Amino acid sequence: MLFHQLFEKESSTYTYLIADPATREAALIDPVLETADRDLKLLQELGLQLRYVLDTHIHADHITGAAVLKKATGAKSAVSAAAGVSLADLPLHDNQEISLGNLKIRVIATPGHTDTCVCYLVEGRLFSGDTLLIRGCGRTDFQQGSNEKMFHSVRTKLFALPEDTLVYPAHDYSGHTSSTIGQEKRWNKNLAESIPFEQFAEIMKNKKLDPPKKIQVAVPANLAGGHVGAS
Amino acid sequence: MLFHQLFEKESSTYTYLIADPATREAALIDPVLETADRDLKLLQELGLQLRYVLDTHIHADHITGAAVLKKATGAKSAVSAAAGVSLADLPLHDNQEISLGNLKIRVIATPGHTDTCVCYLVEGRLFSGDTLLIRGCGRTDFQQGSNEKMFHSVRTKLFALPEDTLVYPAHDYSGHTSSTIGQEKRWNKNLAESIPFEQFAEIMKNKKLDPPKKIQVAVPANLAGGHVGAS
């Protein structure tokens, strides 16, 4: 599998490019509007055809590059069916399999950060969105966030994967770029296996986070598939 | 091989952790002073023993974490013999091989950005410092920088490596995290195979870059092995 990790500095977002080296078909996971041109250039340089734009959820901190990338390449956009996004071509369901050339991408529904969260599993790599972060997890205090759902999604679904599964989150704020399921079972500050639900809920309650700066712009735009100014 | 890419946001520096999974012996390539605690924590979580701190050159934009990491772990520091760094334990020469458990790290002297530049080659991964950047190269306008040497180092030495060699630079400013020798031969803006020396020299002449903000502090500190306030 061809694999590239890319970073958008303002929102500390990781975008991932995956592709089948044989058929040259590619997907971008969580592309950002501001870096869509960089991503298009890389696709062109590598001789890849973009088939899918896969968002892990309706982001509140940045606008997806989906609309721009679709227009430029004819790719299809995909997001959880729970989002009800009118402009997504592929509404995703738990356990669905997406074919990308010879690659199989498995969709794992992981509500908790939002109701629309999914992770993507491809060849031993988990693209974990804002569900499982490196040594942390996404916040649960807006957009249908739920501690109960987050705990269930990570502990029951993601921690059931092999320990050497590589974890690639949508964000990191301390300069880490990847982890493994085994590391997170041991060292995750919120959701390590040694932490019971009540303690997790207490940790999340005490976070006192500011709302994301772009939430008023990003959520409506992302619900419209990345079209800015949509209402 | 265990492998972790880490990022320091202020100077956009990549630090790399490599280790032999069997013996748990590790090396850090280009650690940064400000993120040394993060790196120590990761070593501890992964159950690794730091054997070497490998700097790719005397950096002008950040202070190496070498001194702090040596003190905390007993690791040995390594830098090009050309630097004359009094506090480096291991002065490096072209083509030298460093053993890290069962791993072999090959040193490739690549003067050009500075006279002290080396790259490290380990298991198909090239840690290319400020010599070969993704679609670019390090500046050549201070610290014994030389267009002639840079051109020779990249085109004769690095481009002789297999095309699928993964390239991990010390910096990236546009969110890329890795490349390959094949990609850089084709798409490097300064040093692609299609670019003759005269054109490369013209590109470098026209860059008009400001001096690195930290040069007055970083270079003396790095010449003293990462000890701040050294003169």
mmCIF file of N, CA and C in Angstrom, chain A residues 3-12 14 35 38 41-42 44-46 135 172-180 183 186-187 189, chain B residues 3-12 14 35 38 41-42 44-46 135 172-180 183 186-187 189:
data_model
loop_
_atom_site.group_PDB
_atom_site.id
_atom_site.type_symbol
_atom_site.label_atom_id
_atom_site.label_comp_id
_atom_site.label_asym_id
_atom_site.label_seq_id
_atom_site.Cartn_x
_atom_site.Cartn_y
_atom_site.Cartn_z
ATOM 1 N N PHE A 3 1.443 4.951 1.125
ATOM 2 C CA PHE A 3 0.955 5.631 2.324
ATOM 3 C C PHE A 3 1.713 6.929 2.537
ATOM 4 N N HIS A 4 0.990 8.016 2.731
ATOM 5 C CA HIS A 4 1.609 9.300 3.075
ATOM 6 C C HIS A 4 0.827 9.953 4.194
ATOM 7 N N GLN A 5 1.549 10.384 5.205
ATOM 8 C CA GLN A 5 0.952 11.174 6.271
ATOM 9 C C GLN A 5 1.262 12.641 5.994
ATOM 10 N N LEU A 6 0.262 13.479 6.114
ATOM 11 C CA LEU A 6 0.422 14.909 5.837
ATOM 12 C C LEU A 6 -0.134 15.702 7.011
ATOM 13 N N PHE A 7 0.357 16.922 7.190
ATOM 14 C CA PHE A 7 0.029 17.694 8.387
ATOM 15 C C PHE A 7 -0.426 19.090 8.003
ATOM 16 N N GLU A 8 -1.488 19.570 8.676
ATOM 17 C CA GLU A 8 -1.942 20.953 8.498
ATOM 18 C C GLU A 8 -1.720 21.649 9.840
ATOM 19 N N LYS A 9 -0.820 22.628 9.819
ATOM 20 C CA LYS A 9 -0.277 23.157 11.054
ATOM 21 C C LYS A 9 -1.281 23.971 11.884
ATOM 22 N N GLU A 10 -2.137 24.762 11.230
ATOM 23 C CA GLU A 10 -3.025 25.649 11.989
ATOM 24 C C GLU A 10 -3.965 24.850 12.895
ATOM 25 N N SER A 11 -4.557 23.792 12.350
ATOM 26 C CA SER A 11 -5.492 22.985 13.151
ATOM 27 C C SER A 11 -4.836 21.697 13.657
ATOM 28 N N SER A 12 -3.532 21.546 13.433
ATOM 29 C CA SER A 12 -2.802 20.318 13.820
ATOM 30 C C SER A 12 -3.504 19.051 13.320
ATOM 31 N N TYR A 14 -3.928 15.815 10.845
ATOM 32 C CA TYR A 14 -3.261 14.875 9.942
ATOM 33 C C TYR A 14 -4.218 14.438 8.842
ATOM 34 N N THR A 35 -5.185 22.946 2.614
ATOM 35 C CA THR A 35 -4.066 22.199 2.044
ATOM 36 C C THR A 35 -4.496 21.310 0.867
ATOM 37 N N ARG A 38 -1.968 21.351 -2.042
ATOM 38 C CA ARG A 38 -0.800 20.497 -1.763
ATOM 39 C C ARG A 38 -1.143 19.031 -2.031
ATOM 40 N N LYS A 41 -1.413 18.237 -5.725
ATOM 41 C CA LYS A 41 -0.087 18.195 -6.341
ATOM 42 C C LYS A 41 0.587 16.854 -6.069
ATOM 43 N N LEU A 42 0.477 16.388 -4.846
ATOM 44 C CA LEU A 42 1.098 15.101 -4.496
ATOM 45 C C LEU A 42 0.456 13.960 -5.286
ATOM 46 N N GLN A 44 -0.865 14.144 -8.179
ATOM 47 C CA GLN A 44 -0.403 14.268 -9.565
ATOM 48 C C GLN A 44 1.034 13.758 -9.699
ATOM 49 N N GLU A 45 1.898 14.147 -8.759
ATOM 50 C CA GLU A 45 3.305 13.730 -8.822
ATOM 51 C C GLU A 45 3.439 12.216 -8.706
ATOM 52 N N LEU A 46 2.576 11.615 -7.897
ATOM 53 C CA LEU A 46 2.673 10.167 -7.696
ATOM 54 C C LEU A 46 1.884 9.381 -8.756
ATOM 55 N N ARG A 135 -2.326 8.788 23.282
ATOM 56 C CA ARG A 135 -2.388 9.019 24.749
ATOM 57 C C ARG A 135 -3.607 9.836 25.173
ATOM 58 N N ASP A 172 -2.673 15.594 16.464
ATOM 59 C CA ASP A 172 -1.827 15.452 17.637
ATOM 60 C C ASP A 172 -1.245 16.823 17.940
ATOM 61 N N TYR A 173 -1.173 17.145 19.211
ATOM 62 C CA TYR A 173 -0.756 18.488 19.602
ATOM 63 C C TYR A 173 0.622 18.489 20.273
ATOM 64 N N SER A 174 1.244 17.317 20.377
ATOM 65 C CA SER A 174 2.556 17.269 21.037
ATOM 66 C C SER A 174 3.636 16.671 20.145
ATOM 67 N N GLY A 175 3.353 16.546 18.857
ATOM 68 C CA GLY A 175 4.384 16.144 17.922
ATOM 69 C C GLY A 175 4.524 14.646 17.710
ATOM 70 N N HIS A 176 3.590 13.865 18.234
ATOM 71 C CA HIS A 176 3.579 12.435 17.908
ATOM 72 C C HIS A 176 2.876 12.241 16.564
ATOM 73 N N THR A 177 3.309 11.222 15.828
ATOM 74 C CA THR A 177 2.692 11.003 14.515
ATOM 75 C C THR A 177 1.966 9.671 14.418
ATOM 76 N N SER A 178 2.268 8.722 15.293
ATOM 77 C CA SER A 178 1.543 7.445 15.258
ATOM 78 C C SER A 178 1.711 6.731 16.588
ATOM 79 N N SER A 179 0.888 5.727 16.787
ATOM 80 C CA SER A 179 0.964 4.903 17.985
ATOM 81 C C SER A 179 0.549 3.482 17.584
ATOM 82 N N THR A 180 0.323 2.641 18.571
ATOM 83 C CA THR A 180 -0.231 1.307 18.308
ATOM 84 C C THR A 180 -1.355 1.048 19.318
ATOM 85 N N GLN A 183 0.192 0.152 22.685
ATOM 86 C CA GLN A 183 0.640 1.305 23.473
ATOM 87 C C GLN A 183 -0.533 2.024 24.128
ATOM 88 N N ARG A 186 -2.022 0.488 27.193
ATOM 89 C CA ARG A 186 -1.193 0.668 28.392
ATOM 90 C C ARG A 186 -1.095 2.113 28.841
ATOM 91 N N TRP A 187 -0.935 3.044 27.884
ATOM 92 C CA TRP A 187 -0.492 4.393 28.234
ATOM 93 C C TRP A 187 -1.488 5.497 27.936
ATOM 94 N N LYS A 189 -3.975 8.192 28.487
ATOM 95 C CA LYS A 189 -4.248 8.886 29.763
ATOM 96 C C LYS A 189 -5.719 8.845 30.153
ATOM 97 N N PHE B 3 10.156 2.288 14.968
ATOM 98 C CA PHE B 3 10.355 3.587 14.320
ATOM 99 C C PHE B 3 9.272 4.559 14.752
ATOM 100 N N HIS B 4 9.668 5.723 15.201
ATOM 101 C CA HIS B 4 8.710 6.782 15.526
ATOM 102 C C HIS B 4 9.207 8.101 14.955
ATOM 103 N N GLN B 5 8.320 8.772 14.264
ATOM 104 C CA GLN B 5 8.614 10.132 13.802
ATOM 105 C C GLN B 5 7.948 11.104 14.778
ATOM 106 N N LEU B 6 8.683 12.114 15.181
ATOM 107 C CA LEU B 6 8.174 13.094 16.148
ATOM 108 C C LEU B 6 8.406 14.491 15.591
ATOM 109 N N PHE B 7 7.598 15.455 16.038
ATOM 110 C CA PHE B 7 7.624 16.790 15.426
ATOM 111 C C PHE B 7 7.726 17.859 16.501
ATOM 112 N N GLU B 8 8.582 18.863 16.271
ATOM 113 C CA GLU B 8 8.664 20.021 17.167
ATOM 114 C C GLU B 8 8.176 21.227 16.363
ATOM 115 N N LYS B 9 7.058 21.780 16.822
ATOM 116 C CA LYS B 9 6.292 22.709 16.004
ATOM 117 C C LYS B 9 6.987 24.058 15.784
ATOM 118 N N GLU B 10 7.652 24.591 16.792
ATOM 119 C CA GLU B 10 8.223 25.941 16.666
ATOM 120 C C GLU B 10 9.274 25.998 15.557
ATOM 121 N N SER B 11 10.160 25.012 15.523
ATOM 122 C CA SER B 11 11.208 25.015 14.490
ATOM 123 C C SER B 11 10.883 24.056 13.347
ATOM 124 N N SER B 12 9.673 23.473 13.372
ATOM 125 C CA SER B 12 9.264 22.485 12.357
ATOM 126 C C SER B 12 10.312 21.378 12.184
ATOM 127 N N TYR B 14 11.748 17.574 12.656
ATOM 128 C CA TYR B 14 11.417 16.170 12.893
ATOM 129 C C TYR B 14 12.535 15.499 13.676
ATOM 130 N N THR B 35 11.716 19.480 23.441
ATOM 131 C CA THR B 35 10.869 18.277 23.468
ATOM 132 C C THR B 35 11.610 17.070 24.042
ATOM 133 N N ARG B 38 9.391 14.932 26.360
ATOM 134 C CA ARG B 38 8.466 14.082 25.598
ATOM 135 C C ARG B 38 9.193 12.829 25.101
ATOM 136 N N LYS B 41 9.949 10.355 27.861
ATOM 137 C CA LYS B 41 8.730 9.647 28.273
ATOM 138 C C LYS B 41 8.410 8.514 27.295
ATOM 139 N N LEU B 42 8.542 8.793 26.014
ATOM 140 C CA LEU B 42 8.248 7.763 25.013
ATOM 141 C C LEU B 42 9.220 6.589 25.145
ATOM 142 N N GLN B 44 10.670 5.595 27.815
ATOM 143 C CA GLN B 44 10.292 4.851 29.022
ATOM 144 C C GLN B 44 9.055 3.996 28.770
ATOM 145 N N GLU B 45 8.036 4.578 28.111
ATOM 146 C CA GLU B 45 6.798 3.832 27.839
ATOM 147 C C GLU B 45 7.056 2.617 26.960
ATOM 148 N N LEU B 46 7.983 2.772 26.016
ATOM 149 C CA LEU B 46 8.253 1.669 25.091
ATOM 150 C C LEU B 46 9.297 0.701 25.650
ATOM 151 N N ARG B 135 11.124 17.829 -1.700
ATOM 152 C CA ARG B 135 11.009 18.777 -2.826
ATOM 153 C C ARG B 135 11.946 19.986 -2.669
ATOM 154 N N ASP B 172 10.186 19.955 7.661
ATOM 155 C CA ASP B 172 9.313 20.219 6.521
ATOM 156 C C ASP B 172 8.372 21.338 6.926
ATOM 157 N N TYR B 173 8.125 22.239 5.998
ATOM 158 C CA TYR B 173 7.336 23.429 6.331
ATOM 159 C C TYR B 173 5.965 23.414 5.655
ATOM 160 N N SER B 174 5.666 22.353 4.906
ATOM 161 C CA SER B 174 4.361 22.322 4.234
ATOM 162 C C SER B 174 3.554 21.086 4.599
ATOM 163 N N GLY B 175 3.962 20.401 5.664
ATOM 164 C CA GLY B 175 3.127 19.312 6.168
ATOM 165 C C GLY B 175 3.423 17.950 5.576
ATOM 166 N N HIS B 176 4.478 17.825 4.777
ATOM 167 C CA HIS B 176 4.881 16.499 4.325
ATOM 168 C C HIS B 176 5.705 15.824 5.425
ATOM 169 N N THR B 177 5.613 14.495 5.505
ATOM 170 C CA THR B 177 6.352 13.795 6.560
ATOM 171 C C THR B 177 7.407 12.843 6.011
ATOM 172 N N SER B 178 7.305 12.451 4.754
ATOM 173 C CA SER B 178 8.331 11.581 4.176
ATOM 174 C C SER B 178 8.266 11.641 2.660
ATOM 175 N N SER B 179 9.306 11.134 2.032
ATOM 176 C CA SER B 179 9.357 11.055 0.579
ATOM 177 C C SER B 179 10.156 9.807 0.222
ATOM 178 N N THR B 180 10.531 9.678 -1.039
ATOM 179 C CA THR B 180 11.432 8.606 -1.461
ATOM 180 C C THR B 180 12.498 9.206 -2.374
ATOM 181 N N GLN B 183 11.002 9.803 -5.810
ATOM 182 C CA GLN B 183 10.201 11.031 -5.923
ATOM 183 C C GLN B 183 11.095 12.268 -6.039
ATOM 184 N N ARG B 186 12.702 12.963 -9.338
ATOM 185 C CA ARG B 186 11.775 13.514 -10.324
ATOM 186 C C ARG B 186 11.267 14.903 -9.969
ATOM 187 N N TRP B 187 10.956 15.125 -8.687
ATOM 188 C CA TRP B 187 10.139 16.288 -8.331
ATOM 189 C C TRP B 187 10.833 17.302 -7.438
ATOM 190 N N LYS B 189 12.491 20.444 -6.340
ATOM 191 C CA LYS B 189 12.466 21.736 -7.053
ATOM 192 C C LYS B 189 13.860 22.286 -7.299
#
